[in-house]
Coordinates of C-alpha atoms and ligand atoms in Angstrom, one line a residue:
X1 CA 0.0 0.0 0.0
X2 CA 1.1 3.6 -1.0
X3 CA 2.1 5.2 1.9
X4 CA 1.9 9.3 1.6
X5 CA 2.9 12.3 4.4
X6 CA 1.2 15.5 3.8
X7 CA 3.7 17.8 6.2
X8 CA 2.9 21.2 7.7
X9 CA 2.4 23.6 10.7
X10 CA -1.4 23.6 10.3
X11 CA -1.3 26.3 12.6
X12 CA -4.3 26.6 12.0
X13 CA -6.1 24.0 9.2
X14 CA -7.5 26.2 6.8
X15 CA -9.9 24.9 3.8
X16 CA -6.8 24.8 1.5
X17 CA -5.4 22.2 3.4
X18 CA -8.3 20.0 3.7
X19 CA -8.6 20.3 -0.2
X20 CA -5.4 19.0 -0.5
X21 CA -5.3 16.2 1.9
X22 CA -8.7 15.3 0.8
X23 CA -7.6 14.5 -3.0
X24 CA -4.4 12.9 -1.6
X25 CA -6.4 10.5 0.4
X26 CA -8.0 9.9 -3.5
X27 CA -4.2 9.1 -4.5
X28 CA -2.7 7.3 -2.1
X29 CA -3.5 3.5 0.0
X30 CA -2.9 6.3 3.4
X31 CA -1.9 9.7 3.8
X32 CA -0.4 10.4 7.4
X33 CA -0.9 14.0 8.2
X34 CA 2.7 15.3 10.1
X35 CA 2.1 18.5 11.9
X36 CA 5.7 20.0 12.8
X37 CA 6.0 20.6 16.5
X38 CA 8.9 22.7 16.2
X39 CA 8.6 25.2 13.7
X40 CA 10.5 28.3 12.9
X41 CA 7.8 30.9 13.2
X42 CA 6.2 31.2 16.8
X43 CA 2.9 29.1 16.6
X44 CA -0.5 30.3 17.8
X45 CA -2.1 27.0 18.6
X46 CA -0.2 24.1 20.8
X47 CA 0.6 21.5 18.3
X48 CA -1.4 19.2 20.5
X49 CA -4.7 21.5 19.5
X50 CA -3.3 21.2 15.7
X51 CA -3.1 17.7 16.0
X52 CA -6.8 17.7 17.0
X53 CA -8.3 20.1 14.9
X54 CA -7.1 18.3 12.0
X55 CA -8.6 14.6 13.6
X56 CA -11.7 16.3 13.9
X57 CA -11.7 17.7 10.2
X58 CA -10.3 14.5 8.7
X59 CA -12.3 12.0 10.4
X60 CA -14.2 11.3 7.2
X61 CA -11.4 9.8 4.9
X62 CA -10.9 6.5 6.9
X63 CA -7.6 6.4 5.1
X64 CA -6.1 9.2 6.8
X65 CA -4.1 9.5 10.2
X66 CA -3.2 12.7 12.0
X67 CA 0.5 12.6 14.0
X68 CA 2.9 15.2 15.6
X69 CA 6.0 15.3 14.2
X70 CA 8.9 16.2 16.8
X71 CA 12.0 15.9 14.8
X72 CA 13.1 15.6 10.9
X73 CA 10.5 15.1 8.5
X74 CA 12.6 12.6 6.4
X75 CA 13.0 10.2 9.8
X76 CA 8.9 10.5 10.5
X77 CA 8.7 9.7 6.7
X78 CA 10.7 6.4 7.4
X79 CA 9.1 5.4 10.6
X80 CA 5.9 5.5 8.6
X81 CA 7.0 3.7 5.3
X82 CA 6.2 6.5 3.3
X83 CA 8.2 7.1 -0.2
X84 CA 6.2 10.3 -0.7
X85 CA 6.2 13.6 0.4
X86 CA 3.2 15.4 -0.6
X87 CA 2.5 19.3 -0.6
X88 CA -0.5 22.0 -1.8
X89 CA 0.8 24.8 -3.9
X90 CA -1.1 28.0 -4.6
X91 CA 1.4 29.8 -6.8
X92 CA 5.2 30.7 -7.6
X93 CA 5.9 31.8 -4.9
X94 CA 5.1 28.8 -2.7
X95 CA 7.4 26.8 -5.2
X96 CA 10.0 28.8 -4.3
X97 CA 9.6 28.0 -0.1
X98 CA 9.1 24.5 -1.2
X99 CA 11.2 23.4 -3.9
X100 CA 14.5 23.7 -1.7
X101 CA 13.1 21.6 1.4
X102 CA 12.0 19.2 -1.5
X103 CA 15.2 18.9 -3.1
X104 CA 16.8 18.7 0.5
X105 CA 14.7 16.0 1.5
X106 CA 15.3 13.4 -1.6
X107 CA 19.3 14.3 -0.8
X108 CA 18.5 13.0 2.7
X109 CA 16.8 10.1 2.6
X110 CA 15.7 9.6 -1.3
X111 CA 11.9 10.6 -0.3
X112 CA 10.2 12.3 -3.3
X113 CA 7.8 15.3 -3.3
X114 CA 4.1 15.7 -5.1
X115 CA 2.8 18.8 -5.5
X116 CA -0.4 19.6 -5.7
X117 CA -1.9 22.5 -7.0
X118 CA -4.4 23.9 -4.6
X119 CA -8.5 23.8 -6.5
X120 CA -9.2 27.8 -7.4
X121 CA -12.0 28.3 -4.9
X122 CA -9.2 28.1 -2.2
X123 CA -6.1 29.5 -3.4
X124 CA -6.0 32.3 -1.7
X125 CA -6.5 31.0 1.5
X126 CA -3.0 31.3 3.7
X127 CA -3.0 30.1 7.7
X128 CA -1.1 33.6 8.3
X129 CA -3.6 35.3 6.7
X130 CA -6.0 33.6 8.6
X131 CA -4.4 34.6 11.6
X132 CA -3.7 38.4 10.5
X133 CA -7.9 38.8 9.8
X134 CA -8.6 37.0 13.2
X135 CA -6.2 39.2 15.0
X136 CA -7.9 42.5 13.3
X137 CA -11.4 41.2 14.3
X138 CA -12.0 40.1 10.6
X139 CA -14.2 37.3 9.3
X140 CA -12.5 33.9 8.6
X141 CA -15.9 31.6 9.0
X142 CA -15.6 31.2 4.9
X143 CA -11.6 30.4 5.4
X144 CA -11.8 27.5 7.9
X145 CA -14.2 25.1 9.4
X146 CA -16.5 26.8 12.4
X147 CA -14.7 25.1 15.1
X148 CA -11.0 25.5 14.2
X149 CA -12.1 29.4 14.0
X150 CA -13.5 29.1 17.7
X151 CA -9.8 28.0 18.8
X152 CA -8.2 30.5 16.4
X153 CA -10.4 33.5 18.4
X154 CA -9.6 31.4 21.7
X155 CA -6.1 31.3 21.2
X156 CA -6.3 35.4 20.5
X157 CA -8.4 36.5 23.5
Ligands
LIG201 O1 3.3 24.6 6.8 P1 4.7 24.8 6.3 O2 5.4 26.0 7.0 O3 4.8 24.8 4.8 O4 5.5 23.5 6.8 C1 6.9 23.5 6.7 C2 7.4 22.1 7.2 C3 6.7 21.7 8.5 C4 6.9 21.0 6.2 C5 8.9 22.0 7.4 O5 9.3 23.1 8.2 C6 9.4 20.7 7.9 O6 9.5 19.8 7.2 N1 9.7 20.7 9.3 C7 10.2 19.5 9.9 C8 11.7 19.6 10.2 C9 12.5 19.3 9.0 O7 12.5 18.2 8.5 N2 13.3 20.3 8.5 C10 14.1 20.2 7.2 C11 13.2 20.5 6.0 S1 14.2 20.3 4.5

């Protein structure tokens, strides 16, 4: 079975990323969602509460698992099984963040990386953005699911 790890800070889950996880766990035997616990920029939600906003929001593809990732992504890919790395892009610009960790990854361990481009109706949906209209009192209800917007405001207050 094809074993796939769809990585990211998730901090928080917006609709983009359930579009993509939802037609990678079209794609693939299992998708294993890795939500980095350590990530460079300063998160606003525990990765714990990542973790479980994306179970909640993922509970309907049976084929796909939620886990924290503490360390490298290329040892949580081999712990797993997984030969493939797979990733949403909305643009050039998001090549540009990801093509280097992609490149640095296959010189690691040999693990390859899918992009995805991200449907239209969601492309211009970014987590920091997200965060940014949340923290001005702005709307994100249409940006991510009801309840990971409650813990977005939460997290603010
Ligand atoms: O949501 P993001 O910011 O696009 O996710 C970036 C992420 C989490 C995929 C990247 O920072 C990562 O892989 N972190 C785990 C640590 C690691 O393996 N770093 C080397 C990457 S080449």
């Amino acid at each position: 079975m094809s074993v796939a790890v769809c990585p990211g800070s998730f901090d928080p889950v917006t609709n983009g990323h359930l579009d993509v996880i939802s037609r990678a766990s079209a794609m693939f035997g299992s998708v294993v969602i890795a939500v980095a616990a350590n990530v460079a920029k300063r998160p606003l939600l525990t990765v714990g509460r990542r973790v479980e906003l994306l179970q909640e929001h993922t509970a309907m593809w049976p084929n796909v698992s939620v886990a924290e990732v503490p360390g490298l992504l290329v040892d949580f890919c081999a712990e797993q099984g997984a030969s493939v790395i797979v990733k949403g892009l909305r643009s050039g610009s998001d090549l540009d963040d990801e093509l280097p960790m992609a490149l640095m990854n296959r010189h690691l361990s040999g693990v390859e990386t899918v992009f995805l481009p991200a449907s239209q109706h969601v492309t211009h949906v970014a987590s920091s953005l997200v965060k940014d209209i949340a923290r001005h009192g702005g709307p994100i209800e249409s940006l991510v699911p009801g309840s990971v917007a409650a813990a977005v405001r939460a997290a603010l207050t």
